[in-house]
Short mmCIF file of C-alpha atoms in Angstrom, two decimals:
data_model
loop_
_atom_site.label_atom_id
_atom_site.label_comp_id
_atom_site.label_asym_id
_atom_site.label_seq_id
_atom_site.Cartn_x
_atom_site.Cartn_y
_atom_site.Cartn_z
CA GLU A 1 64.75 -149.74 80.65
CA TYR A 2 63.19 -148.18 84.02
CA GLU A 3 64.98 -147.04 86.65
CA ARG A 4 62.94 -147.32 90.63
CA GLY A 5 63.27 -143.72 92.42
CA LYS A 6 65.03 -144.03 95.23
CA LYS A 7 67.35 -146.87 93.79
CA MET A 8 67.48 -144.97 91.07
CA SER A 9 71.74 -143.89 89.97
CA SER A 10 71.52 -140.42 88.88
CA ARG A 11 74.97 -141.71 86.55
CA THR A 12 72.37 -143.90 84.44
CA LEU A 13 70.16 -140.60 82.80
CA THR A 14 71.62 -138.71 80.51
CA ALA A 15 69.90 -135.56 78.78
CA GLY A 16 66.62 -135.56 77.30
CA ASP A 17 63.82 -138.23 77.72
CA ASN A 18 65.28 -141.06 80.36
CA LYS A 19 61.76 -144.03 80.97
CA VAL A 20 61.68 -144.03 85.02
CA THR A 21 58.56 -145.47 86.53
CA PHE A 22 58.23 -145.25 91.11
CA LYS A 23 55.24 -146.31 92.98
CA SER A 24 51.44 -145.26 94.25
CA PHE A 25 49.28 -147.33 95.21
CA GLY A 26 52.11 -150.39 95.06
CA VAL A 27 52.26 -150.38 91.49
CA ASP A 28 54.84 -149.07 89.61
CA LEU A 29 53.82 -146.07 87.09
CA ILE A 30 55.69 -145.59 84.40
CA GLY A 31 56.73 -141.08 83.30
CA ASN A 32 58.67 -139.64 81.08
CA LEU A 33 61.84 -137.65 83.16
CA HIS A 34 62.70 -135.22 80.61
CA LEU A 35 65.60 -132.90 81.49
CA PRO A 36 68.13 -129.92 80.11
CA GLU A 37 70.95 -130.14 77.66
CA GLY A 38 74.35 -130.25 79.34
CA PHE A 39 72.41 -131.90 82.90
CA ASP A 40 75.02 -132.70 86.14
CA GLU A 41 74.13 -135.11 88.72
CA ASN A 42 76.12 -132.46 90.32
CA LYS A 43 73.89 -129.73 89.53
CA LYS A 44 70.49 -128.87 91.21
CA TYR A 45 67.63 -128.22 89.26
CA LYS A 46 64.20 -126.25 89.70
CA ALA A 47 61.80 -130.26 88.98
CA ILE A 48 58.26 -130.24 87.48
CA VAL A 49 55.40 -132.45 88.11
CA GLY A 50 53.21 -132.71 85.38
CA ALA A 51 49.98 -132.97 84.74
CA SER A 52 46.99 -133.32 81.32
CA PRO A 53 44.30 -132.97 79.91
CA PHE A 54 41.50 -135.70 80.56
CA PRO A 55 42.26 -138.26 79.13
CA GLN A 56 45.07 -138.31 78.24
CA VAL A 57 48.74 -139.73 78.02
CA LYS A 58 51.94 -138.75 78.83
CA GLU A 59 52.73 -139.23 75.00
CA GLN A 60 50.14 -135.91 74.60
CA VAL A 61 50.66 -132.92 75.53
CA LEU A 62 53.34 -134.51 78.02
CA GLY A 63 55.40 -135.25 75.99
CA THR A 64 54.96 -131.47 74.53
CA TYR A 65 55.56 -129.37 77.29
CA GLY A 66 58.59 -131.68 79.02
CA PRO A 67 60.70 -131.10 76.57
CA GLU A 68 60.12 -127.26 75.47
CA MET A 69 61.01 -126.54 79.75
CA ALA A 70 63.93 -128.68 79.47
CA LYS A 71 64.57 -126.38 77.49
CA ARG A 72 64.21 -123.69 79.15
CA GLY A 73 66.29 -125.19 82.06
CA PHE A 74 64.04 -127.07 84.52
CA VAL A 75 64.15 -130.92 85.63
CA PHE A 76 60.33 -132.10 84.18
CA LEU A 77 58.14 -134.90 84.20
CA GLY A 78 55.28 -136.71 82.70
CA PHE A 79 53.85 -140.24 83.69
CA ASP A 80 51.13 -141.95 82.86
CA TYR A 81 47.71 -142.34 85.76
CA LEU A 82 46.89 -145.12 87.24
CA GLY A 83 45.33 -147.41 84.90
CA MET A 84 46.52 -144.60 81.69
CA GLY A 85 48.61 -145.36 78.93
CA ASP A 86 51.88 -147.53 80.09
CA SER A 87 51.48 -147.60 84.04
CA PRO A 88 49.26 -150.86 84.77
CA ALA A 89 45.98 -150.35 86.74
CA LEU A 90 45.18 -152.33 89.87
CA PRO A 91 44.85 -155.76 90.33
CA GLY A 92 40.72 -156.79 89.47
CA GLU A 93 40.44 -153.54 87.59
CA PHE A 94 40.61 -151.67 83.74
CA LYS A 95 42.49 -149.26 81.79
CA GLN A 96 41.07 -146.30 80.49
CA SER A 97 40.12 -145.21 84.69
CA ARG A 98 41.35 -141.32 85.47
CA TYR A 99 39.27 -142.06 88.78
CA MET A 100 40.05 -137.97 90.41
CA PHE A 101 40.93 -138.15 94.04
CA ARG A 102 43.99 -141.20 92.28
CA LEU A 103 45.08 -138.96 90.00
CA ILE A 104 45.98 -136.76 93.05
CA GLU A 105 47.53 -139.64 94.83
CA ASN A 106 49.83 -140.36 92.40
CA THR A 107 50.72 -136.66 91.96
CA TRP A 108 52.29 -137.03 95.66
CA ASP A 109 54.33 -139.99 94.44
CA ALA A 110 55.24 -138.27 91.47
CA VAL A 111 56.33 -135.59 94.24
CA SER A 112 57.81 -137.70 96.71
CA TYR A 113 59.51 -139.88 93.01
CA LEU A 114 61.41 -135.78 92.54
CA GLY A 115 62.24 -135.80 96.62
CA THR A 116 64.47 -138.72 95.53
CA LEU A 117 66.36 -136.98 93.75
CA SER A 118 69.61 -135.63 94.53
CA PHE A 119 69.75 -133.36 91.53
CA VAL A 120 66.74 -131.81 92.40
CA ASP A 121 66.22 -128.33 94.77
CA GLU A 122 62.34 -127.19 94.22
CA ILE A 123 59.65 -128.65 93.09
CA TYR A 124 57.05 -127.21 91.25
CA GLY A 125 53.47 -127.78 89.70
CA MET A 126 51.70 -127.19 85.94
CA GLY A 127 48.81 -128.80 84.75
CA VAL A 128 46.96 -128.31 81.36
CA CYS A 129 43.25 -128.57 80.83
CA GLN A 130 41.77 -131.49 84.04
CA GLY A 131 46.11 -131.33 84.64
CA GLY A 132 45.09 -128.46 85.70
CA SER A 133 42.23 -128.93 88.79
CA ILE A 134 45.04 -132.41 89.34
CA ILE A 135 48.38 -129.68 90.46
CA ALA A 136 45.60 -127.90 91.86
CA SER A 137 44.03 -129.99 94.48
CA ALA A 138 47.31 -132.07 95.28
CA SER A 139 48.78 -128.70 96.26
CA VAL A 140 47.20 -127.80 98.73
CA THR A 141 47.35 -130.63 101.31
CA ASP A 142 51.39 -130.87 99.63
CA HIS A 143 53.57 -127.89 100.88
CA ARG A 144 56.39 -129.85 99.36
CA ILE A 145 55.04 -127.54 95.99
CA LYS A 146 56.28 -124.54 96.06
CA LYS A 147 54.84 -123.26 93.17
CA ILE A 148 51.75 -124.58 90.40
CA ALA A 149 51.13 -123.07 87.13
CA MET A 150 47.70 -124.20 84.88
CA VAL A 151 47.37 -123.94 82.24
CA SER A 152 43.35 -123.56 79.90
CA GLY A 153 43.21 -125.16 83.71
CA MET A 154 39.47 -127.04 84.31
CA MET A 155 40.30 -125.61 88.11
CA ALA A 156 36.71 -124.19 88.85
CA ALA A 157 34.95 -126.46 86.71
CA ASP A 158 31.79 -126.56 89.14
CA GLY A 159 29.85 -123.70 86.61
CA PHE A 160 31.44 -125.42 83.72
CA GLN A 161 30.12 -129.02 84.71
CA TRP A 162 27.06 -128.75 86.60
CA SER A 163 25.83 -125.01 85.08
CA ASP A 164 22.62 -127.27 82.55
CA ARG A 165 22.46 -129.12 86.67
CA ASP A 166 19.90 -131.88 84.33
CA ALA A 167 22.63 -132.99 81.82
CA ALA A 168 25.34 -133.04 84.76
CA ASN A 169 22.00 -135.42 87.04
CA ARG A 170 21.98 -137.32 83.81
CA LEU A 171 26.22 -138.32 83.37
CA ILE A 172 26.23 -139.07 87.24
CA ALA A 173 22.97 -141.90 86.31
CA ALA A 174 25.05 -143.44 83.12
CA SER A 175 28.30 -143.01 85.73
CA ASN A 176 26.38 -145.18 87.96
CA ALA A 177 24.96 -147.67 85.89
CA SER A 178 28.59 -148.69 84.58
CA LYS A 179 30.10 -148.83 88.30
CA GLN A 180 27.44 -151.37 88.97
CA LYS A 181 27.17 -152.92 85.58
CA MET A 182 31.25 -153.47 86.06
CA PHE A 183 30.60 -154.85 89.85
CA GLU A 184 27.98 -157.81 88.57
CA THR A 185 30.02 -158.54 85.55
CA GLY A 186 33.16 -157.81 86.03
CA GLU A 187 33.88 -156.60 82.90
CA PRO A 188 35.46 -153.09 81.76
CA ASP A 189 32.15 -150.86 80.14
CA TYR A 190 34.33 -148.57 78.28
CA VAL A 191 32.45 -145.19 76.85
CA ALA A 192 33.14 -142.43 75.00
CA PRO A 193 33.11 -138.81 77.56
CA PHE A 194 33.60 -136.73 74.53
CA GLY A 195 31.59 -137.86 71.41
CA LEU A 196 33.80 -139.07 70.42
CA ASP A 197 34.94 -142.65 69.88
CA ASP A 198 38.13 -144.07 68.20
CA ASN A 199 37.00 -144.38 64.32
CA GLN A 200 34.00 -141.10 63.18
CA SER A 201 35.26 -138.40 61.04
CA ARG A 202 35.61 -134.59 62.10
CA GLU A 203 32.67 -134.39 59.87
CA GLU A 204 31.04 -137.41 61.84
CA HIS A 205 31.86 -135.61 65.12
CA THR A 206 30.50 -132.15 64.56
CA GLU A 207 27.84 -132.88 63.30
CA LEU A 208 27.33 -135.83 66.50
CA VAL A 209 28.16 -133.05 69.36
CA ALA A 210 26.63 -130.45 70.40
CA SER A 211 29.76 -128.11 71.25
CA PRO A 212 31.44 -125.02 70.52
CA MET A 213 34.83 -127.53 71.23
CA ALA A 214 34.02 -129.64 69.27
CA GLY A 215 36.31 -129.38 66.21
CA GLU A 216 39.66 -128.56 68.36
CA THR A 217 38.77 -131.23 69.96
CA TYR A 218 38.38 -133.33 66.82
CA ASP A 219 41.58 -132.23 65.59
CA TYR A 220 43.68 -132.54 69.16
CA TYR A 221 41.74 -135.99 69.58
CA GLY A 222 40.47 -137.60 66.78
CA ARG A 223 41.22 -140.46 63.96
CA ASP A 224 43.05 -138.45 61.93
CA GLY A 225 44.16 -135.46 65.10
CA VAL A 226 47.26 -134.69 65.61
CA LYS A 227 47.90 -136.95 68.88
CA GLY A 228 45.27 -139.06 68.74
CA PRO A 229 44.96 -143.07 69.01
CA GLN A 230 46.50 -142.81 65.69
CA ALA A 231 49.56 -141.00 66.14
CA VAL A 232 49.83 -142.04 69.79
CA LYS A 233 50.06 -146.08 69.53
CA ASN A 234 48.97 -146.29 72.91
CA TYR A 235 45.97 -144.07 74.09
CA THR A 236 42.77 -144.82 72.91
CA ASN A 237 39.28 -141.97 73.28
CA MET A 238 37.45 -144.22 74.95
CA HIS A 239 37.53 -144.29 78.61
CA ILE A 240 36.46 -146.31 81.67
CA GLY A 241 32.12 -145.31 82.29
CA ASP A 242 32.28 -144.41 85.79
CA GLN A 243 35.40 -142.33 86.12
CA ALA A 244 32.43 -139.35 86.62
CA MET A 245 31.87 -139.81 90.22
CA GLU A 246 34.49 -138.51 90.77
CA SER A 247 35.94 -135.83 88.51
CA LEU A 248 32.17 -134.18 89.17
CA ILE A 249 33.83 -133.29 92.41
CA SER A 250 36.25 -130.22 92.56
CA ILE A 251 38.54 -130.32 95.24
CA GLY A 252 41.08 -127.88 94.11
CA GLU A 253 38.09 -125.45 94.00
CA ALA A 254 36.88 -126.03 96.55
CA TYR A 255 39.50 -126.11 98.47
CA ALA A 256 40.80 -122.92 96.33
CA ASP A 257 40.56 -120.49 99.48
CA LYS A 258 43.24 -123.04 101.36
CA ILE A 259 46.35 -123.24 98.92
CA VAL A 260 49.17 -120.67 99.62
CA GLN A 261 51.92 -121.55 97.11
CA PRO A 262 52.26 -118.87 94.20
CA SER A 263 49.86 -119.63 91.60
CA LEU A 264 50.03 -118.72 87.52
CA ILE A 265 47.01 -119.20 86.02
CA LEU A 266 46.83 -118.44 82.27
CA TYR A 267 44.06 -118.88 79.63
CA SER A 268 42.35 -117.64 76.66
CA LYS A 269 39.45 -115.19 77.43
CA SER A 270 37.70 -116.54 74.22
CA ALA A 271 38.09 -120.25 74.85
CA TRP A 272 34.88 -121.78 76.61
CA THR A 273 36.29 -122.57 79.56
CA SER A 274 37.81 -119.61 80.93
CA VAL A 275 35.37 -119.52 83.59
CA CYS A 276 36.81 -121.93 85.42
CA SER A 277 39.72 -120.30 85.20
CA THR A 278 38.06 -116.54 85.96
CA GLN A 279 36.11 -118.16 88.57
CA PHE A 280 39.59 -120.08 90.59
CA VAL A 281 41.09 -117.30 90.77
CA GLU A 282 38.24 -114.82 92.55
CA LYS A 283 38.21 -118.27 95.16
CA LEU A 284 42.82 -117.74 95.27
CA THR A 285 43.83 -116.40 98.41
CA SER A 286 47.39 -116.78 97.84
CA GLU A 287 49.91 -114.67 95.38
CA HIS A 288 48.95 -115.59 91.89
CA LYS A 289 48.97 -114.33 88.61
CA VAL A 290 46.84 -114.55 85.88
CA LEU A 291 47.75 -114.29 82.41
CA THR A 292 45.50 -114.55 79.36
CA PHE A 293 45.76 -114.91 75.40
CA ASP A 294 42.81 -114.52 73.34
CA GLU A 295 44.05 -115.61 70.56
CA PHE A 296 44.20 -119.00 71.43
CA GLY A 297 41.84 -121.60 72.02
CA HIS A 298 41.59 -124.09 75.38
CA VAL A 299 42.91 -126.94 72.65
CA ASP A 300 45.75 -124.49 71.00
CA PHE A 301 47.71 -124.77 74.58
CA TYR A 302 48.61 -128.53 74.02
CA TYR A 303 50.39 -128.18 70.35
CA LYS A 304 49.43 -125.14 68.51
CA PRO A 305 53.65 -123.66 68.84
CA ASP A 306 52.76 -119.91 69.20
CA ALA A 307 50.43 -121.36 72.31
CA VAL A 308 53.41 -123.78 73.78
CA LYS A 309 55.53 -120.52 73.74
CA ALA A 310 54.10 -119.02 74.77
CA ALA A 311 52.89 -120.87 78.06
CA THR A 312 56.64 -122.51 77.99
CA ASP A 313 57.96 -118.92 77.99
CA ALA A 314 55.47 -117.57 80.65
CA VAL A 315 56.23 -120.62 83.25
CA ALA A 316 59.49 -120.90 83.19
CA GLU A 317 59.59 -117.08 83.43
CA PHE A 318 56.90 -118.13 86.69
CA PHE A 319 59.16 -120.32 87.97
CA ASN A 320 62.20 -118.16 88.01
CA GLU A 321 61.02 -115.90 89.69
#
């Protein structure tokens, strides 16, 4: 069912969604390679490696953006990170584990995979939410990525995640305790990072979580959400308990002034997460373009047709410049 890396014969690929694998950390990561209509292996195409929001699998945002970018003439690779979705965890480790440093390395290996395809010309990176931070971080030292685009991105996450130091320290304490527990027991310790499990109703979640994003979060990820655990069978809101030890470290933000790639930053000024884009832009020294859409919220860019069209049109135009 899956075709692997360098051994792949492009004759097995057709327009639309193709299941592929590539090696990272010695295991096969599972991906969807979206190819444009009229795909011809003898032609050259611009390729995009996609990076998804936390804690998503490839069937969520990447499953929305992949076909849209293919419609616009691009090759688009969406994949499950190590330990997520259809991709395995490392031996002796546990699933539902998006460890930030590994996501960057997975992205580098995805770029290497795209580089083995004879029909791929330039390679670009596009990330949504945490995916924006992943792409920004990966691009610092991977100049095979020629341009980057970040949609509703969490690049400058320090101002968002560390604004309440007491809350950040509580998160660290819980994450440290989880790591110690897993080391001692050899068993996974799963938590609900957004205070959202797979069974809550919308009313239960919005009453429980005092966040301005609680409603829109539920509408996407919740039990009854458009891309929640009932709609996406290999997705769960439960996640490994120690991942915050890595996700609280914002590499792309710290090295923003070292990024050389032309960059597109697209976000909503009205979104609670807008600081993650504005503070990142302040640190960029490379050529960059900023687009804002006040009519959309943070999560709107994940799936709402008007927001997705605005984002994919802008990214396509930027990558074609």
